[in-house]
mmCIF file of C-alpha atoms in Angstrom:
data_model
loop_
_atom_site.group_PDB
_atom_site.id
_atom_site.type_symbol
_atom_site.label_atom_id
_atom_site.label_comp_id
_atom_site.label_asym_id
_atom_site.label_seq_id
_atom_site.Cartn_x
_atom_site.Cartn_y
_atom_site.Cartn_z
ATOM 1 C CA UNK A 1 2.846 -89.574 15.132
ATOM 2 C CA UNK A 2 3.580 -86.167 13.437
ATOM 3 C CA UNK A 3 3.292 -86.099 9.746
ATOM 4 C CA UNK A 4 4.814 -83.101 7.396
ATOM 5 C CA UNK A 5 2.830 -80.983 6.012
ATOM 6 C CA UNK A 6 4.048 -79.014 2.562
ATOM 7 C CA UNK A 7 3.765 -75.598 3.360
ATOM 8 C CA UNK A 8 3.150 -74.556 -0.138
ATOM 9 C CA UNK A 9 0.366 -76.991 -1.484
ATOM 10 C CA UNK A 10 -2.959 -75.488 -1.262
ATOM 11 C CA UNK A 11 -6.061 -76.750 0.903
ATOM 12 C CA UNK A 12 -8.543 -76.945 -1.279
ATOM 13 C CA UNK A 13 -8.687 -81.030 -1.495
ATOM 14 C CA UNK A 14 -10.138 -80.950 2.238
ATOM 15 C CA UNK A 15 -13.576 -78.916 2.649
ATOM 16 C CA UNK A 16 -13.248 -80.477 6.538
ATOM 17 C CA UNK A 17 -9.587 -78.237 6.819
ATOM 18 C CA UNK A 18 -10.436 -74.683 7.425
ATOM 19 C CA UNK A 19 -7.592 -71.744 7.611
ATOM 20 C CA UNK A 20 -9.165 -69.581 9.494
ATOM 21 C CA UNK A 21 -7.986 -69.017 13.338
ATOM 22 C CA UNK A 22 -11.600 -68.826 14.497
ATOM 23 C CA UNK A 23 -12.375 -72.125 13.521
ATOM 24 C CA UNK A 24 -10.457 -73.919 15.414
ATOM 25 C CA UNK A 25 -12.018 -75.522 18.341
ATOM 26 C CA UNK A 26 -10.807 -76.935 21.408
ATOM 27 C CA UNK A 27 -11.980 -80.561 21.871
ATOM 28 C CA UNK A 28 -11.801 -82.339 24.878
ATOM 29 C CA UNK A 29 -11.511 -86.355 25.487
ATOM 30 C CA UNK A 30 -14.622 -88.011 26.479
ATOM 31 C CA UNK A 31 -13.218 -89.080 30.373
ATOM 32 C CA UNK A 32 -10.934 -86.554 31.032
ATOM 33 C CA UNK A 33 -12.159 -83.403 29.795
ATOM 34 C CA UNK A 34 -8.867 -81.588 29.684
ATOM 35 C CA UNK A 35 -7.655 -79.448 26.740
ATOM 36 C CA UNK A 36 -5.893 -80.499 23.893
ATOM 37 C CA UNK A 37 -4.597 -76.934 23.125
ATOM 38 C CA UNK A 38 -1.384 -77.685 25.220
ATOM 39 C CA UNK A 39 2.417 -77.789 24.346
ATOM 40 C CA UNK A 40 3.718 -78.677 21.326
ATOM 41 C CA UNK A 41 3.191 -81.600 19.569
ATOM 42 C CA UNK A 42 0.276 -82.725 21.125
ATOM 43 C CA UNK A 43 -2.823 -83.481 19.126
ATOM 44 C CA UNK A 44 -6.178 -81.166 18.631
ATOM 45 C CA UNK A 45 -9.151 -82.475 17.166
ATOM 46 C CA UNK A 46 -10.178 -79.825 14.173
ATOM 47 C CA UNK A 47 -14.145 -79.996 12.477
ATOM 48 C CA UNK A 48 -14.357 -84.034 11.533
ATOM 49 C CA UNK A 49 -12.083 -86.768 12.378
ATOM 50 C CA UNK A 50 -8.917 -84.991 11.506
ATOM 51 C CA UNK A 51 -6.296 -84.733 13.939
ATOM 52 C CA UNK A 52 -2.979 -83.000 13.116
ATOM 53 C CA UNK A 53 -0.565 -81.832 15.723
ATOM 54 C CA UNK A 54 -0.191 -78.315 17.437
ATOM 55 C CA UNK A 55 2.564 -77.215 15.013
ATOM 56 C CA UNK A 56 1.055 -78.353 11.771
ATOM 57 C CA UNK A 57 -1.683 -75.973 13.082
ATOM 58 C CA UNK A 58 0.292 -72.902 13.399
ATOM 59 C CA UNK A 59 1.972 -73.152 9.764
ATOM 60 C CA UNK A 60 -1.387 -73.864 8.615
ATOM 61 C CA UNK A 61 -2.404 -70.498 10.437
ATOM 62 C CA UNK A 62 0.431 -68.782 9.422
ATOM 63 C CA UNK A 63 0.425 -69.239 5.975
ATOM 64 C CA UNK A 64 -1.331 -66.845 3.412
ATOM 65 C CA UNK A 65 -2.496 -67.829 0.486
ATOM 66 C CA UNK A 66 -0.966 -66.648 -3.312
ATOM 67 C CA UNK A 67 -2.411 -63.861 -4.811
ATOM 68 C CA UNK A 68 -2.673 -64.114 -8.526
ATOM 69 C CA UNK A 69 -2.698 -61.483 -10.773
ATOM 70 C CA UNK A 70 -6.168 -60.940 -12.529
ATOM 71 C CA UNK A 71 -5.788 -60.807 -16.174
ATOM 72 C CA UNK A 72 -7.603 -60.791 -19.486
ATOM 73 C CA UNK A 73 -9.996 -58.570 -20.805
ATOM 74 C CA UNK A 74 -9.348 -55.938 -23.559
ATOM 75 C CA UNK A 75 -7.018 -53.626 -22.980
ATOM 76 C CA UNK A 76 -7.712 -50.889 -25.767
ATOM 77 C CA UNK A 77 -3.829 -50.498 -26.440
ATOM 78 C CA UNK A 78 -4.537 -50.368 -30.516
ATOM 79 C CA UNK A 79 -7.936 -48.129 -30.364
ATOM 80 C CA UNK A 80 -6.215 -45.793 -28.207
ATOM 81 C CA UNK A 81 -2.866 -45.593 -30.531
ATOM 82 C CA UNK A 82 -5.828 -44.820 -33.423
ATOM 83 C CA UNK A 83 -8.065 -42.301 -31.422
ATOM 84 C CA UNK A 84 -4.847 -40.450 -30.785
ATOM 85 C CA UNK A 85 -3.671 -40.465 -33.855
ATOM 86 C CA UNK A 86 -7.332 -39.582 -35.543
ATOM 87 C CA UNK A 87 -8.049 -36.292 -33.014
ATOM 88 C CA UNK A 88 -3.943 -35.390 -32.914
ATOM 89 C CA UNK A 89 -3.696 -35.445 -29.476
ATOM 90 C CA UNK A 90 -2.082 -37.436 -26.893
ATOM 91 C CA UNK A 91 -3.480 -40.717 -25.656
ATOM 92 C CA UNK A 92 -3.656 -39.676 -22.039
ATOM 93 C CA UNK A 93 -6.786 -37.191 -23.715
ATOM 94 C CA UNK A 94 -8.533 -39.735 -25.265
ATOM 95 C CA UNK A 95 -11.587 -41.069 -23.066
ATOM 96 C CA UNK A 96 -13.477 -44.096 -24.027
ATOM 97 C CA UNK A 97 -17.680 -43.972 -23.018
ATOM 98 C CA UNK A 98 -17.631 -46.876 -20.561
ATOM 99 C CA UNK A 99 -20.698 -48.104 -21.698
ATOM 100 C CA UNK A 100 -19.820 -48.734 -25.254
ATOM 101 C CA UNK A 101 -16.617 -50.984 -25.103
ATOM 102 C CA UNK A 102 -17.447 -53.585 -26.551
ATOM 103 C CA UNK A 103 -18.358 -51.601 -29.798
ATOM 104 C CA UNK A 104 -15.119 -49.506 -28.956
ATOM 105 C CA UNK A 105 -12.981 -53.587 -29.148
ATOM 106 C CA UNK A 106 -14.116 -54.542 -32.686
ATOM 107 C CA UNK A 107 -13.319 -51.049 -34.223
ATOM 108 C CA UNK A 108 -9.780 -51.828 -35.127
ATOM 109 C CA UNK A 109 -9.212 -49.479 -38.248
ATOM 110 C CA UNK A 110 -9.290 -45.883 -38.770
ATOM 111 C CA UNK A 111 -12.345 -45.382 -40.143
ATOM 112 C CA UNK A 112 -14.310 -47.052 -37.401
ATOM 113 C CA UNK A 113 -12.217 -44.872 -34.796
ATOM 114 C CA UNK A 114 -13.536 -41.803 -36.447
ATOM 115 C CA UNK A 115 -17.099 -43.133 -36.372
ATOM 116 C CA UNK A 116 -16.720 -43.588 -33.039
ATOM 117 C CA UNK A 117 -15.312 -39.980 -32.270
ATOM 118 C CA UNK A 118 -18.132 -38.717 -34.611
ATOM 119 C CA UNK A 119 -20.881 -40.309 -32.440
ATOM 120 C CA UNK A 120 -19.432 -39.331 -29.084
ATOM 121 C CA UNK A 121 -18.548 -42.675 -28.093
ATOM 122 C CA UNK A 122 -14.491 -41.485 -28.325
ATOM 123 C CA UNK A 123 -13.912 -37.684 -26.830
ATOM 124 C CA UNK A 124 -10.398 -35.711 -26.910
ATOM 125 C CA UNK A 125 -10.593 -34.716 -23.369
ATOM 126 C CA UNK A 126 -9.563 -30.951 -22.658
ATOM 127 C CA UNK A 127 -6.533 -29.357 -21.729
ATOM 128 C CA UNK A 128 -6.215 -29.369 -18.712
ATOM 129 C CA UNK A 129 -4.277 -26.291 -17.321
ATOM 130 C CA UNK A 130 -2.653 -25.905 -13.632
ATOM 131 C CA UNK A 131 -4.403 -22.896 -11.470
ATOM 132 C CA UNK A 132 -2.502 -19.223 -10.404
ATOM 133 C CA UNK A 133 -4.644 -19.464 -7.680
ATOM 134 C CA UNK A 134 -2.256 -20.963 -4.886
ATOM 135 C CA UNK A 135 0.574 -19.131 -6.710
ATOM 136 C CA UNK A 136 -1.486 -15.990 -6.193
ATOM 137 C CA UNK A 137 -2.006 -16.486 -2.655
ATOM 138 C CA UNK A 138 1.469 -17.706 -1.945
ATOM 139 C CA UNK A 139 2.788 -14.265 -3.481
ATOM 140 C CA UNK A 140 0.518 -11.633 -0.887
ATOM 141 C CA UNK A 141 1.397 -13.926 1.461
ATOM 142 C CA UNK A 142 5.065 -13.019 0.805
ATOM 143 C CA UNK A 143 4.424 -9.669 0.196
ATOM 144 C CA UNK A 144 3.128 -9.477 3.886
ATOM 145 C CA UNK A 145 6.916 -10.689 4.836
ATOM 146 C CA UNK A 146 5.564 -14.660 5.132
ATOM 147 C CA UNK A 147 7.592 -17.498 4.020
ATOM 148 C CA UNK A 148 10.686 -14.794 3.810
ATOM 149 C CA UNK A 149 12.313 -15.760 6.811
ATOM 150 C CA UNK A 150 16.043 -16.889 7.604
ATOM 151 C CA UNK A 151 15.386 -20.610 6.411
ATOM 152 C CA UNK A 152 14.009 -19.770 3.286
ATOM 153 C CA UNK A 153 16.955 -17.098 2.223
ATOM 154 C CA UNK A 154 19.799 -17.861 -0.205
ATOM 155 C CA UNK A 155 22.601 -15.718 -1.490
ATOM 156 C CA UNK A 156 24.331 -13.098 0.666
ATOM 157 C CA UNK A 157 22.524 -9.611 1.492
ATOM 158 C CA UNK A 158 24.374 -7.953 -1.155
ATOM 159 C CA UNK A 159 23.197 -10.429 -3.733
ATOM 160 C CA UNK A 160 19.361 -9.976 -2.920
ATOM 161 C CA UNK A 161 19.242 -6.640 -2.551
ATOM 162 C CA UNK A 162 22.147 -5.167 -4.386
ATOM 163 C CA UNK A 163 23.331 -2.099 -2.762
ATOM 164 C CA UNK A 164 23.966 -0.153 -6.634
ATOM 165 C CA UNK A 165 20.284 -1.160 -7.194
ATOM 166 C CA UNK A 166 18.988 0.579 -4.136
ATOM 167 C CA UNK A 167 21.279 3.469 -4.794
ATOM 168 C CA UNK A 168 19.262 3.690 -8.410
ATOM 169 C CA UNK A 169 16.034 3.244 -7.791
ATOM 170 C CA UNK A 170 16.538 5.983 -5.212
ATOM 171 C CA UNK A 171 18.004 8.347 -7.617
ATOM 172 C CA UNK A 172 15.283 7.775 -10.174
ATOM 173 C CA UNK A 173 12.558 8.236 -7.437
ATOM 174 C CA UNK A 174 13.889 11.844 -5.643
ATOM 175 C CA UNK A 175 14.829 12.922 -9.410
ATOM 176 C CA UNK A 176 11.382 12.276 -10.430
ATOM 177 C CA UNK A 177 9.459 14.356 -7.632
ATOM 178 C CA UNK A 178 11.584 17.420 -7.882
ATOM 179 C CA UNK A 179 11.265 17.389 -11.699
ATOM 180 C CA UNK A 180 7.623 17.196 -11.107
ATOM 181 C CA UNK A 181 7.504 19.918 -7.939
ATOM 182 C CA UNK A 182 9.334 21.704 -10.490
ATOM 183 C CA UNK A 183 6.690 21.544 -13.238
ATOM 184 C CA UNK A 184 4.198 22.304 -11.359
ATOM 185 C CA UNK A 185 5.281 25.683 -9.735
ATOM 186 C CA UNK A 186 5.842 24.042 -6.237
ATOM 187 C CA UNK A 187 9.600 25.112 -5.921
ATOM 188 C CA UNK A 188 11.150 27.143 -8.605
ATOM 189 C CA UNK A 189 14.579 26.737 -11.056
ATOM 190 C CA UNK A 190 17.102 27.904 -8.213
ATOM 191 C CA UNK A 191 15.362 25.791 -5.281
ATOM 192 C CA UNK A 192 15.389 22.768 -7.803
ATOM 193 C CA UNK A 193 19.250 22.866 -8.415
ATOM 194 C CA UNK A 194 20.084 23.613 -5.035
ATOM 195 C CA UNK A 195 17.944 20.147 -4.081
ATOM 196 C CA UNK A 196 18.946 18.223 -7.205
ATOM 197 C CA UNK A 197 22.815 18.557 -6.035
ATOM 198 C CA UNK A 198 21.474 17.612 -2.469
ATOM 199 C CA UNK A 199 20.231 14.310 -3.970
ATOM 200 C CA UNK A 200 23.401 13.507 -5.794
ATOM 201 C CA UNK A 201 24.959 14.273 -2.390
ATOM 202 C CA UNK A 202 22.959 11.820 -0.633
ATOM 203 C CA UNK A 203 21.637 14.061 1.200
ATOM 204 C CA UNK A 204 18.063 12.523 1.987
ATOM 205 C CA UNK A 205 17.926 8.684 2.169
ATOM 206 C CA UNK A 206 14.652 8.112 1.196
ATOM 207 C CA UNK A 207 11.592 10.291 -0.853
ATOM 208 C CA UNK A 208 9.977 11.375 2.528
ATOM 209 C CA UNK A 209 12.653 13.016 3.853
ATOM 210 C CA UNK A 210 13.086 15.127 0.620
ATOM 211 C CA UNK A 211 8.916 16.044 0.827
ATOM 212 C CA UNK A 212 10.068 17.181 4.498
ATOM 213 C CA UNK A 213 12.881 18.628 3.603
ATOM 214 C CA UNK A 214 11.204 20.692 0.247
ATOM 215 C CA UNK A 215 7.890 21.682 2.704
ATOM 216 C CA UNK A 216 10.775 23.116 4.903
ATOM 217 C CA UNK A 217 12.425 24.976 2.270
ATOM 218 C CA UNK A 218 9.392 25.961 0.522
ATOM 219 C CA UNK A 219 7.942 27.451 4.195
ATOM 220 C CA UNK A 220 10.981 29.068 4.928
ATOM 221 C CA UNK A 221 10.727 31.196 1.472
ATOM 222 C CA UNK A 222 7.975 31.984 2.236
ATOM 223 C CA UNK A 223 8.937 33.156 5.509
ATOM 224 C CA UNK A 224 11.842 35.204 3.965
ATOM 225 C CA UNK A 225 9.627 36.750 1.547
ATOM 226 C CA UNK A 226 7.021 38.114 4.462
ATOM 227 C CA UNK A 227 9.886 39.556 6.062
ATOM 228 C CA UNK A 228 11.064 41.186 3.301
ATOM 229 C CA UNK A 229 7.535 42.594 2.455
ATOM 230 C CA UNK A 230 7.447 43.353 5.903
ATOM 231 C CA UNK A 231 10.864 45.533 5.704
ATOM 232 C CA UNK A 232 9.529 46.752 2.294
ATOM 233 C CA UNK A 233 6.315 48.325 3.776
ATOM 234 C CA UNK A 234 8.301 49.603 7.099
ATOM 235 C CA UNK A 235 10.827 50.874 5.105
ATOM 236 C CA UNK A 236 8.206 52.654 2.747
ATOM 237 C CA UNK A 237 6.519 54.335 5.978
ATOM 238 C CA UNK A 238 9.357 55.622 7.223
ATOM 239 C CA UNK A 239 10.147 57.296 4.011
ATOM 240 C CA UNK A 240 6.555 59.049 3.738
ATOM 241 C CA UNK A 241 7.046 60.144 7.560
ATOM 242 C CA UNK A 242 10.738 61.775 6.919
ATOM 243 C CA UNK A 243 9.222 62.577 4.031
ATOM 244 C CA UNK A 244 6.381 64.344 6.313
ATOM 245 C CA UNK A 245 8.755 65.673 8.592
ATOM 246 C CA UNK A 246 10.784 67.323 6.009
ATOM 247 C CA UNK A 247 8.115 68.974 4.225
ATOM 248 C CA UNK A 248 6.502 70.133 8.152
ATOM 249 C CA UNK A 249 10.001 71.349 9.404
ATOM 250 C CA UNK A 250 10.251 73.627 5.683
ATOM 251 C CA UNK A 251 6.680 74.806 6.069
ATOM 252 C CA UNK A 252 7.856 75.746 9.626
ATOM 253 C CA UNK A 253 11.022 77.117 7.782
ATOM 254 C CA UNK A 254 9.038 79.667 5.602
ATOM 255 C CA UNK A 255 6.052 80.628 8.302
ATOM 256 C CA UNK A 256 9.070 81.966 10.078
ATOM 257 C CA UNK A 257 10.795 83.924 7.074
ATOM 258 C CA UNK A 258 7.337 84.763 5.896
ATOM 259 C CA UNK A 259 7.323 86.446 9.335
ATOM 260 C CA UNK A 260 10.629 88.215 9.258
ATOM 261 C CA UNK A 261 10.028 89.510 6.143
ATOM 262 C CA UNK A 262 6.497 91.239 6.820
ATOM 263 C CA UNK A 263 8.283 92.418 10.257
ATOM 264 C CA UNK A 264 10.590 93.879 8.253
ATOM 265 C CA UNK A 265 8.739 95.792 5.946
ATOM 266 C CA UNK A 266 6.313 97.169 8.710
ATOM 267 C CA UNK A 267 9.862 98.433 10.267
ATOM 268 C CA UNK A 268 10.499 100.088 6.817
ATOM 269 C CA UNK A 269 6.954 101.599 6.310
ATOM 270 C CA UNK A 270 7.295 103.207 10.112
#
């Protein structure tokens, strides 16, 4: 006959009753030899003389025992309260040596805790601070153009990168190279109002263009002012040769008066 077995009493009354799956052993009649391990409700033979039926087995297998909760011991609640309160600090900084609790259980007034703290038994653990370092990293990284991408964008292009804010920044860059070209003797007063009025015009969209666009200028004056040397000098040469030519074509001009007159006076002589 099957008998009913409470599922929740424990097994600790019968040494011969063993939980464990791999304990079980098949057991075979002494005639017959066939296995008892069959349908339900047929009986198998366990270590001894027990005998319980197949499916008082598998709730026995089945079932796992309670675990209770281990309790007890000190738990330091009050010393740490005191240790806190002693080095004025919190108690998650307060660190106990491991090898002295049971000294570090009886102090339960002030006075012992500072003994303790005075001896090194009790330490105020340091702050502990977080690291820049994965910040760091995680900044260069997104200075490269990482982590920057389409997922990781909020706010509308104009709201990132305000188009008045590029406009300034701008200004304040191209104002600030001509007003240094401009101190030191690159391009003079006339060349820096002329490009000043360009920036304002938006002329040049970014500071390269305006180094382009003053080495331009700056070549072409100096272009213009070779020619003009040029026309200076050609212009002074043709002045010394009329110049030349004049005083040759008067020299000519007297030989030949200087000629009439002495044929003249030969005539008057004769």
């Amino acid at each position: 006959m099957e008998r009913d077995i409470d599922t929740d009493r424990t097994f600790d009354r019968d040494p011969n009753l063993n939980l464990d799956r791999k304990e079980i052993k098949h057991s075979t009649t002494s005639g017959e030899g066939s296995n008892f391990l069959g349908t339900s409700g047929e009986d198998i033979e366990l270590k001894g003389d027990i005998v319980v039926t197949l499916s008082e087995v598998e709730i026995l297998i089945n079932i796992q025992p309670k675990r209770t909760k281990m309790t007890g011991g000190p738990t330091f609640r009050l010393q740490k309260r005191l240790a806190a309160d002693v080095m004025d600090c919190g108690k998650g900084r307060v660190w106990f040596d491991p090898a002295e609790l049971s000294e570090i259980a009886q102090a339960s007034s002030r006075n012992s805790i500072r003994k303790l703290v005075k001896s090194g038994i009790i330490i105020r653990k340091p702050i502990t601070s977080r690291s820049r370092y994965n910040w760091r990293v995680r900044r260069e990284a997104k200075q490269k153009g990482r982590h920057m991408g389409i997922g990781k964008r909020f706010g509308t292009m104009n709201a990132r990168n305000p188009v008045r804010l590029q406009w300034l920044n701008r200004m304040r860059v191209e104002r600030k190279l001509l007003k240094k070209y401009r101190d030191n003797g690159k391009i003079d007063k006339s060349l820096y109002r002329e490009l000043y009025l360009k920036v304002k015009g938006n002329v040049f969209k970014s500071k390269r263009q305006l180094m382009e666009h003053v080495f331009k200028a700056k070549a072409e004056l100096i272009r213009e002012q070779r020619i003009q040397e040029q026309l200076k000098i050609k212009k002074e040469k043709q002045e010394k040769i009329r110049v030349k030519r004049a005083e040759k074509s008067e020299s000519k001009k007297k030989k030949v008066i200087d000629q009439a007159e002495k044929a003249a006076q030969q005539q008057k002589k004769e």
